[in-house]
CSV table of N, CA, C and O in Angstrom, one decimal:
chain,number,residue,atom,x,y,z
A,222,MET,N,11.0,-14.6,21.2
A,222,MET,CA,10.9,-15.3,20.0
A,222,MET,C,9.6,-15.0,19.2
A,222,MET,O,9.6,-14.9,18.0
A,223,ALA,N,8.5,-14.9,19.9
A,223,ALA,CA,7.2,-14.7,19.3
A,223,ALA,C,7.2,-13.3,18.6
A,223,ALA,O,6.6,-13.2,17.6
A,224,VAL,N,7.9,-12.3,19.2
A,224,VAL,CA,7.9,-11.0,18.6
A,224,VAL,C,8.6,-11.0,17.3
A,224,VAL,O,8.2,-10.4,16.3
A,225,TRP,N,9.8,-11.7,17.2
A,225,TRP,CA,10.5,-11.9,15.9
A,225,TRP,C,9.7,-12.6,14.9
A,225,TRP,O,9.7,-12.2,13.7
A,226,LYS,N,8.9,-13.5,15.3
A,226,LYS,CA,8.0,-14.3,14.4
A,226,LYS,C,7.0,-13.3,13.8
A,226,LYS,O,6.7,-13.3,12.6
A,227,MET,N,6.4,-12.4,14.6
A,227,MET,CA,5.4,-11.5,14.2
A,227,MET,C,6.0,-10.5,13.2
A,227,MET,O,5.4,-10.1,12.2
A,228,TYR,N,7.2,-10.0,13.5
A,228,TYR,CA,7.9,-9.1,12.6
A,228,TYR,C,8.3,-9.8,11.3
A,228,TYR,O,8.2,-9.2,10.2
A,229,LEU,N,8.6,-11.0,11.3
A,229,LEU,CA,8.9,-11.8,10.1
A,229,LEU,C,7.7,-11.9,9.2
A,229,LEU,O,7.7,-11.7,8.0
A,230,ILE,N,6.6,-12.2,9.8
A,230,ILE,CA,5.3,-12.3,9.1
A,230,ILE,C,4.9,-11.0,8.5
A,230,ILE,O,4.5,-10.9,7.4
A,231,THR,N,5.2,-9.9,9.2
A,231,THR,CA,4.9,-8.5,8.7
A,231,THR,C,5.8,-8.2,7.5
A,231,THR,O,5.3,-7.7,6.5
A,232,ILE,N,7.0,-8.6,7.5
A,232,ILE,CA,7.9,-8.3,6.4
A,232,ILE,C,7.5,-9.2,5.2
A,232,ILE,O,7.5,-8.7,4.1
A,233,ILE,N,7.1,-10.4,5.4
A,233,ILE,CA,6.6,-11.3,4.3
A,233,ILE,C,5.3,-10.7,3.8
A,233,ILE,O,5.1,-10.6,2.5
A,234,GLU,N,4.4,-10.2,4.6
A,234,GLU,CA,3.2,-9.5,4.1
A,234,GLU,C,3.5,-8.3,3.2
A,234,GLU,O,2.9,-8.1,2.2
A,235,ILE,N,4.5,-7.5,3.7
A,235,ILE,CA,4.8,-6.3,2.9
A,235,ILE,C,5.4,-6.7,1.6
A,235,ILE,O,5.1,-6.1,0.5
A,236,ILE,N,6.3,-7.7,1.5
A,236,ILE,CA,6.9,-8.2,0.3
A,236,ILE,C,5.8,-8.7,-0.7
A,236,ILE,O,5.8,-8.4,-1.9
A,237,LEU,N,4.8,-9.4,-0.1
A,237,LEU,CA,3.7,-9.9,-0.9
A,237,LEU,C,2.9,-8.8,-1.5
A,237,LEU,O,2.5,-8.8,-2.7
A,238,PHE,N,2.6,-7.8,-0.7
A,238,PHE,CA,1.9,-6.6,-1.2
A,238,PHE,C,2.7,-5.8,-2.2
A,238,PHE,O,2.1,-5.3,-3.1
A,239,LEU,N,4.0,-5.8,-2.1
A,239,LEU,CA,4.8,-5.1,-3.1
A,239,LEU,C,4.7,-5.9,-4.5
A,239,LEU,O,4.6,-5.3,-5.5
A,240,VAL,N,4.7,-7.2,-4.4
A,240,VAL,CA,4.5,-8.0,-5.6
A,240,VAL,C,3.1,-7.8,-6.2
A,240,VAL,O,3.0,-7.6,-7.4
A,241,VAL,N,2.1,-7.9,-5.4
A,241,VAL,CA,0.7,-7.8,-5.9
A,241,VAL,C,0.5,-6.3,-6.4
A,241,VAL,O,-0.1,-6.1,-7.4
A,242,GLY,N,1.1,-5.4,-5.7
A,242,GLY,CA,1.0,-4.0,-6.1
A,242,GLY,C,1.6,-3.7,-7.5
A,242,GLY,O,1.1,-3.0,-8.3
A,243,PHE,N,2.8,-4.4,-7.7
A,243,PHE,CA,3.5,-4.2,-9.0
A,243,PHE,C,2.6,-4.8,-10.1
A,243,PHE,O,2.5,-4.2,-11.2
A,244,LEU,N,2.1,-6.0,-9.9
A,244,LEU,CA,1.3,-6.7,-10.9
A,244,LEU,C,0.0,-5.9,-11.2
A,244,LEU,O,-0.4,-5.7,-12.3
A,245,LEU,N,-0.6,-5.4,-10.2
A,245,LEU,CA,-1.8,-4.5,-10.4
A,245,LEU,C,-1.5,-3.2,-11.0
A,245,LEU,O,-2.3,-2.7,-11.9
A,246,THR,N,-0.4,-2.6,-10.7
A,246,THR,CA,0.0,-1.4,-11.3
A,246,THR,C,0.3,-1.6,-12.8
A,246,THR,O,-0.1,-0.8,-13.6
A,247,ASP,N,1.0,-2.6,-13.1
A,247,ASP,CA,1.4,-2.8,-14.5
A,247,ASP,C,0.3,-3.3,-15.3
A,247,ASP,O,0.2,-3.0,-16.5
A,248,ASN,N,-0.7,-4.1,-14.8
A,248,ASN,CA,-1.7,-4.7,-15.6
A,248,ASN,C,-3.0,-3.9,-15.5
A,248,ASN,O,-3.8,-3.9,-16.5
A,249,VAL,N,-3.4,-3.3,-14.4
A,249,VAL,CA,-4.7,-2.7,-14.2
A,249,VAL,C,-4.6,-1.2,-14.2
A,249,VAL,O,-5.2,-0.5,-14.9
A,250,LEU,N,-3.8,-0.7,-13.3
A,250,LEU,CA,-3.7,0.8,-13.1
A,250,LEU,C,-3.2,1.5,-14.3
A,250,LEU,O,-3.6,2.6,-14.6
A,251,LYS,N,-2.3,0.8,-15.0
A,251,LYS,CA,-1.7,1.4,-16.2
A,251,LYS,C,-2.9,1.7,-17.2
A,251,LYS,O,-2.9,2.8,-17.8
A,252,ASN,N,-3.8,0.7,-17.4
A,252,ASN,CA,-4.9,0.9,-18.3
A,252,ASN,C,-5.9,1.9,-17.8
A,252,ASN,O,-6.4,2.7,-18.6
A,253,VAL,N,-6.1,2.0,-16.5
A,253,VAL,CA,-7.0,3.0,-15.9
A,253,VAL,C,-6.4,4.4,-16.1
A,253,VAL,O,-7.1,5.3,-16.5
A,254,TYR,N,-5.1,4.6,-15.9
A,254,TYR,CA,-4.5,5.9,-16.1
A,254,TYR,C,-4.5,6.3,-17.6
A,254,TYR,O,-4.9,7.4,-17.9
A,255,GLU,N,-4.2,5.3,-18.5
A,255,GLU,CA,-4.2,5.6,-19.9
A,255,GLU,C,-5.6,5.9,-20.4
A,255,GLU,O,-5.8,6.7,-21.3
A,256,SER,N,-6.6,5.3,-19.9
A,256,SER,CA,-8.0,5.6,-20.3
A,256,SER,C,-8.5,7.0,-19.8
A,256,SER,O,-9.4,7.6,-20.4
A,257,ALA,N,-7.8,7.5,-18.7
A,257,ALA,CA,-8.1,8.8,-18.2
A,257,ALA,C,-7.1,9.8,-18.9
A,257,ALA,O,-7.0,11.0,-18.4
A,258,GLU,N,-6.4,9.4,-20.0
A,258,GLU,CA,-5.5,10.2,-20.7
A,258,GLU,C,-4.3,10.7,-19.9
A,258,GLU,O,-3.9,11.9,-20.0
A,259,ILE,N,-3.9,9.9,-18.9
A,259,ILE,CA,-2.7,10.2,-18.1
A,259,ILE,C,-1.6,9.3,-18.7
A,259,ILE,O,-1.7,8.1,-18.7
A,260,ARG,N,-0.5,9.9,-19.1
A,260,ARG,CA,0.6,9.2,-19.6
A,260,ARG,C,1.3,8.4,-18.5
A,260,ARG,O,1.6,8.9,-17.4
A,261,PHE,N,1.4,7.1,-18.7
A,261,PHE,CA,2.0,6.2,-17.7
A,261,PHE,C,3.5,6.1,-17.8
A,261,PHE,O,4.1,5.1,-18.3
A,262,MET,N,4.2,7.2,-17.5
A,262,MET,CA,5.6,7.3,-17.6
A,262,MET,C,6.1,8.3,-16.6
A,262,MET,O,5.3,9.0,-16.0
A,263,GLY,N,7.3,8.2,-16.3
A,263,GLY,CA,7.9,9.1,-15.3
A,263,GLY,C,8.2,8.3,-14.0
A,263,GLY,O,8.7,7.1,-14.1
A,264,ASN,N,7.9,8.8,-12.9
A,264,ASN,CA,8.2,8.0,-11.6
A,264,ASN,C,7.0,7.1,-11.3
A,264,ASN,O,6.3,7.3,-10.3
A,265,VAL,N,6.9,6.1,-12.1
A,265,VAL,CA,5.8,5.1,-11.9
A,265,VAL,C,6.0,4.3,-10.6
A,265,VAL,O,5.0,3.8,-10.0
A,266,TRP,N,7.2,4.2,-10.1
A,266,TRP,CA,7.5,3.5,-8.9
A,266,TRP,C,6.7,4.1,-7.7
A,266,TRP,O,6.4,3.4,-6.8
A,267,VAL,N,6.5,5.4,-7.8
A,267,VAL,CA,5.7,6.1,-6.7
A,267,VAL,C,4.3,5.5,-6.7
A,267,VAL,O,3.8,5.3,-5.6
A,268,VAL,N,3.7,5.4,-7.9
A,268,VAL,CA,2.4,4.8,-8.0
A,268,VAL,C,2.4,3.4,-7.5
A,268,VAL,O,1.5,2.9,-6.8
A,269,TRP,N,3.4,2.6,-7.9
A,269,TRP,CA,3.5,1.2,-7.5
A,269,TRP,C,3.6,1.1,-6.0
A,269,TRP,O,2.8,0.3,-5.4
A,270,PHE,N,4.5,1.8,-5.3
A,270,PHE,CA,4.6,1.8,-3.9
A,270,PHE,C,3.3,2.3,-3.2
A,270,PHE,O,2.9,1.8,-2.2
A,271,GLY,N,2.7,3.3,-3.8
A,271,GLY,CA,1.5,3.9,-3.3
A,271,GLY,C,0.4,2.9,-3.3
A,271,GLY,O,-0.3,2.7,-2.3
A,272,LEU,N,0.2,2.2,-4.4
A,272,LEU,CA,-0.8,1.2,-4.5
A,272,LEU,C,-0.5,0.0,-3.6
A,272,LEU,O,-1.4,-0.5,-2.9
A,273,SER,N,0.7,-0.4,-3.5
A,273,SER,CA,1.1,-1.5,-2.6
A,273,SER,C,0.8,-1.2,-1.1
A,273,SER,O,0.2,-2.0,-0.4
A,274,PHE,N,1.2,-0.1,-0.7
A,274,PHE,CA,0.9,0.3,0.7
A,274,PHE,C,-0.5,0.7,1.0
A,274,PHE,O,-1.0,0.5,2.1
A,275,MET,N,-1.2,1.2,0.0
A,275,MET,CA,-2.6,1.4,0.2
A,275,MET,C,-3.4,0.1,0.4
A,275,MET,O,-4.2,-0.1,1.3
A,276,LEU,N,-3.0,-0.9,-0.4
A,276,LEU,CA,-3.6,-2.3,-0.3
A,276,LEU,C,-3.2,-2.9,1.1
A,276,LEU,O,-4.0,-3.5,1.7
A,277,PHE,N,-2.0,-2.7,1.5
A,277,PHE,CA,-1.5,-3.2,2.8
A,277,PHE,C,-2.3,-2.5,3.9
A,277,PHE,O,-2.7,-3.2,4.9
A,278,GLY,N,-2.6,-1.2,3.8
A,278,GLY,CA,-3.3,-0.5,4.8
A,278,GLY,C,-4.8,-1.1,4.9
A,278,GLY,O,-5.3,-1.3,6.0
A,279,LEU,N,-5.4,-1.2,3.7
A,279,LEU,CA,-6.8,-1.8,3.7
A,279,LEU,C,-6.8,-3.2,4.3
A,279,LEU,O,-7.7,-3.6,5.0
A,280,TYR,N,-5.8,-4.0,3.9
A,280,TYR,CA,-5.7,-5.4,4.4
A,280,TYR,C,-5.6,-5.3,6.0
A,280,TYR,O,-6.2,-6.1,6.7
A,281,THR,N,-4.8,-4.4,6.5
A,281,THR,CA,-4.6,-4.3,7.9
A,281,THR,C,-5.9,-3.9,8.6
A,281,THR,O,-6.3,-4.5,9.7
A,282,ILE,N,-6.6,-3.0,8.0
A,282,ILE,CA,-7.9,-2.5,8.6
A,282,ILE,C,-8.9,-3.6,8.6
A,282,ILE,O,-9.6,-3.9,9.7
A,283,VAL,N,-9.0,-4.3,7.5
A,283,VAL,CA,-10.0,-5.4,7.4
A,283,VAL,C,-9.6,-6.6,8.4
A,283,VAL,O,-10.5,-7.1,9.1
A,284,LEU,N,-8.3,-6.9,8.4
A,284,LEU,CA,-7.9,-8.0,9.2
A,284,LEU,C,-8.0,-7.7,10.7
A,284,LEU,O,-8.3,-8.6,11.5
A,285,SER,N,-8.0,-6.4,11.1
A,285,SER,CA,-8.1,-6.0,12.5
A,285,SER,C,-9.6,-6.2,13.0
A,285,SER,O,-9.8,-6.5,14.1
A,286,PHE,N,-10.5,-6.2,12.0
A,286,PHE,CA,-11.9,-6.5,12.4
A,286,PHE,C,-12.1,-8.0,12.6
A,286,PHE,O,-12.9,-8.4,13.4
A,287,VAL,N,-11.4,-8.8,11.8
A,287,VAL,CA,-11.5,-10.3,11.9
A,287,VAL,C,-10.7,-10.8,13.1
A,287,VAL,O,-11.3,-11.6,13.9
A,288,LEU,N,-9.5,-10.4,13.3
A,288,LEU,CA,-8.7,-10.8,14.4
A,288,LEU,C,-8.6,-9.7,15.5
A,288,LEU,O,-7.6,-9.0,15.5
A,289,LYS,N,-9.6,-9.7,16.3
A,289,LYS,CA,-9.7,-8.6,17.3
A,289,LYS,C,-8.7,-8.7,18.4
A,289,LYS,O,-8.4,-7.8,19.1
A,290,GLU,N,-8.1,-9.9,18.6
A,290,GLU,CA,-7.1,-10.1,19.7
A,290,GLU,C,-5.7,-9.9,19.3
A,290,GLU,O,-4.8,-10.1,20.1
A,291,SER,N,-5.4,-9.6,18.0
A,291,SER,CA,-4.0,-9.5,17.6
A,291,SER,C,-3.4,-8.2,18.1
A,291,SER,O,-3.8,-7.1,17.8
A,292,ARG,N,-2.3,-8.4,18.9
A,292,ARG,CA,-1.6,-7.2,19.5
A,292,ARG,C,-0.8,-6.4,18.4
A,292,ARG,O,-0.8,-5.2,18.4
A,293,LEU,N,-0.3,-7.2,17.4
A,293,LEU,CA,0.5,-6.5,16.4
A,293,LEU,C,-0.4,-5.6,15.5
A,293,LEU,O,0.0,-4.5,15.2
A,294,LEU,N,-1.6,-6.1,15.2
A,294,LEU,CA,-2.5,-5.3,14.4
A,294,LEU,C,-3.0,-4.0,15.2
A,294,LEU,O,-3.1,-2.9,14.7
A,295,LYS,N,-3.3,-4.2,16.5
A,295,LYS,CA,-3.7,-3.1,17.3
A,295,LYS,C,-2.6,-2.0,17.4
A,295,LYS,O,-2.8,-0.8,17.3
A,296,GLU,N,-1.3,-2.5,17.5
A,296,GLU,CA,-0.2,-1.5,17.6
A,296,GLU,C,0.0,-0.9,16.2
A,296,GLU,O,0.4,0.3,16.2
A,297,ARG,N,-0.2,-1.6,15.2
A,297,ARG,CA,-0.1,-1.0,13.8
A,297,ARG,C,-1.1,0.0,13.6
A,297,ARG,O,-0.8,1.1,13.0
A,298,LEU,N,-2.3,-0.2,14.0
A,298,LEU,CA,-3.4,0.8,13.8
A,298,LEU,C,-3.3,2.0,14.6
A,298,LEU,O,-3.8,3.1,14.2
A,299,ILE,N,-2.6,2.0,15.8
A,299,ILE,CA,-2.5,3.2,16.6
A,299,ILE,C,-1.2,3.9,16.2
A,299,ILE,O,-0.9,5.0,16.8
A,300,SER,N,-0.4,3.4,15.3
A,300,SER,CA,0.9,4.0,14.9
A,300,SER,C,0.6,5.2,14.0
A,300,SER,O,-0.1,5.1,13.0
A,301,LYS,N,1.2,6.3,14.3
A,301,LYS,CA,1.1,7.5,13.5
A,301,LYS,C,1.8,7.3,12.1
A,301,LYS,O,1.4,7.7,11.1
A,302,THR,N,2.9,6.5,12.2
A,302,THR,CA,3.7,6.3,11.0
A,302,THR,C,2.8,5.5,10.0
A,302,THR,O,2.9,5.7,8.8
A,303,PHE,N,2.1,4.5,10.5
A,303,PHE,CA,1.3,3.7,9.6
A,303,PHE,C,0.2,4.5,8.9
A,303,PHE,O,0.1,4.4,7.7
A,304,TRP,N,-0.4,5.4,9.6
A,304,TRP,CA,-1.4,6.3,9.0
A,304,TRP,C,-0.9,7.3,8.0
A,304,TRP,O,-1.5,7.6,7.0
A,305,VAL,N,0.3,7.8,8.4
A,305,VAL,CA,1.0,8.8,7.4
A,305,VAL,C,1.3,8.1,6.1
A,305,VAL,O,1.1,8.6,5.0
A,306,ILE,N,1.8,6.8,6.2
A,306,ILE,CA,2.2,6.1,5.0
A,306,ILE,C,0.9,5.8,4.2
A,306,ILE,O,0.9,5.9,3.0
A,307,VAL,N,-0.1,5.3,4.9
A,307,VAL,CA,-1.4,5.0,4.2
A,307,VAL,C,-2.0,6.2,3.5
A,307,VAL,O,-2.4,6.2,2.3
A,308,ILE,N,-2.0,7.3,4.2
A,308,ILE,CA,-2.6,8.6,3.6
A,308,ILE,C,-1.7,9.1,2.4
A,308,ILE,O,-2.2,9.4,1.3
A,309,ALA,N,-0.4,9.0,2.6
A,309,ALA,CA,0.5,9.4,1.5
A,309,ALA,C,0.4,8.5,0.3
A,309,ALA,O,0.4,8.9,-0.9
A,310,SER,N,0.2,7.2,0.5
A,310,SER,CA,0.0,6.2,-0.6
A,310,SER,C,-1.3,6.5,-1.3
A,310,SER,O,-1.4,6.4,-2.6
A,311,ILE,N,-2.4,6.9,-0.6
A,311,ILE,CA,-3.6,7.2,-1.3
A,311,ILE,C,-3.4,8.4,-2.2
A,311,ILE,O,-3.9,8.5,-3.3
A,312,PHE,N,-2.7,9.4,-1.7
A,312,PHE,CA,-2.4,10.6,-2.5
A,312,PHE,C,-1.6,10.2,-3.7
A,312,PHE,O,-1.8,10.7,-4.8
A,313,GLY,N,-0.6,9.3,-3.5
A,313,GLY,CA,0.3,8.9,-4.6
A,313,GLY,C,-0.5,8.2,-5.7
A,313,GLY,O,-0.1,8.4,-6.9
A,314,VAL,N,-1.6,7.6,-5.4
A,314,VAL,CA,-2.3,6.9,-6.4
A,314,VAL,C,-3.4,7.8,-7.1
A,314,VAL,O,-3.6,7.7,-8.3
A,315,PHE,N,-4.0,8.6,-6.3
A,315,PHE,CA,-5.1,9.4,-6.8
A,315,PHE,C,-4.8,10.8,-7.3
A,315,PHE,O,-5.6,11.4,-8.0
A,316,VAL,N,-3.7,11.4,-6.9
A,316,VAL,CA,-3.3,12.7,-7.4
A,316,VAL,C,-3.2,12.8,-8.9
A,316,VAL,O,-3.6,13.8,-9.5
A,317,PRO,N,-2.6,11.8,-9.6
A,317,PRO,CA,-2.6,11.9,-11.1
A,317,PRO,C,-3.9,12.1,-11.7
A,317,PRO,O,-4.0,12.8,-12.8
A,318,PHE,N,-5.0,11.7,-11.1
A,318,PHE,CA,-6.3,11.9,-11.7
A,318,PHE,C,-6.7,13.4,-11.7
A,318,PHE,O,-7.5,13.9,-12.5
A,319,PHE,N,-6.2,14.1,-10.7
A,319,PHE,CA,-6.6,15.5,-10.5
A,319,PHE,C,-5.7,16.5,-11.3
A,319,PHE,O,-6.1,17.5,-11.8
A,320,ILE,N,-4.4,16.1,-11.5
A,320,ILE,CA,-3.5,17.0,-12.2
A,320,ILE,C,-3.2,16.5,-13.6
A,320,ILE,O,-2.5,17.2,-14.4
A,321,GLY,N,-3.6,15.3,-14.0
A,321,GLY,CA,-3.4,14.9,-15.3
A,321,GLY,C,-2.1,14.2,-15.7
A,321,GLY,O,-1.9,14.0,-16.9
A,322,GLU,N,-1.2,14.0,-14.7
A,322,GLU,CA,0.0,13.4,-15.0
A,322,GLU,C,0.6,12.8,-13.7
A,322,GLU,O,0.1,13.1,-12.6
A,323,ILE,N,1.6,11.9,-13.8
A,323,ILE,CA,2.3,11.4,-12.7
A,323,ILE,C,3.3,12.4,-12.3
A,323,ILE,O,4.4,12.5,-13.0
A,324,PRO,N,3.2,13.2,-11.3
A,324,PRO,CA,4.0,14.3,-11.0
A,324,PRO,C,5.3,14.1,-10.4
A,324,PRO,O,6.2,14.9,-10.4
A,325,PHE,N,5.5,13.0,-9.7
A,325,PHE,CA,6.6,12.8,-8.8
A,325,PHE,C,7.8,12.5,-9.7
A,325,PHE,O,8.7,12.1,-9.6
């Protein structure tokens, strides 16, 4: 039962980060891209998901320093899938600055 509770908390965290990521993408990152002369159109959902999961990864890393005894956080940090998603999300957010458009 405790394992299901931890997974439910993780799903709720991800949903919250998707909401926060959408709000930040629409209100903040849109202005940042447009000030860098990057048109904010195309596959904007890639940037939204990228920002959301980048924030989720940073949250996980910071929380792992605070809650050193959490088994779920330790397993998440040693997961290769977690790191692939975090690195891909960082690329999804920062690549438009290098190529001048949202390419995906």
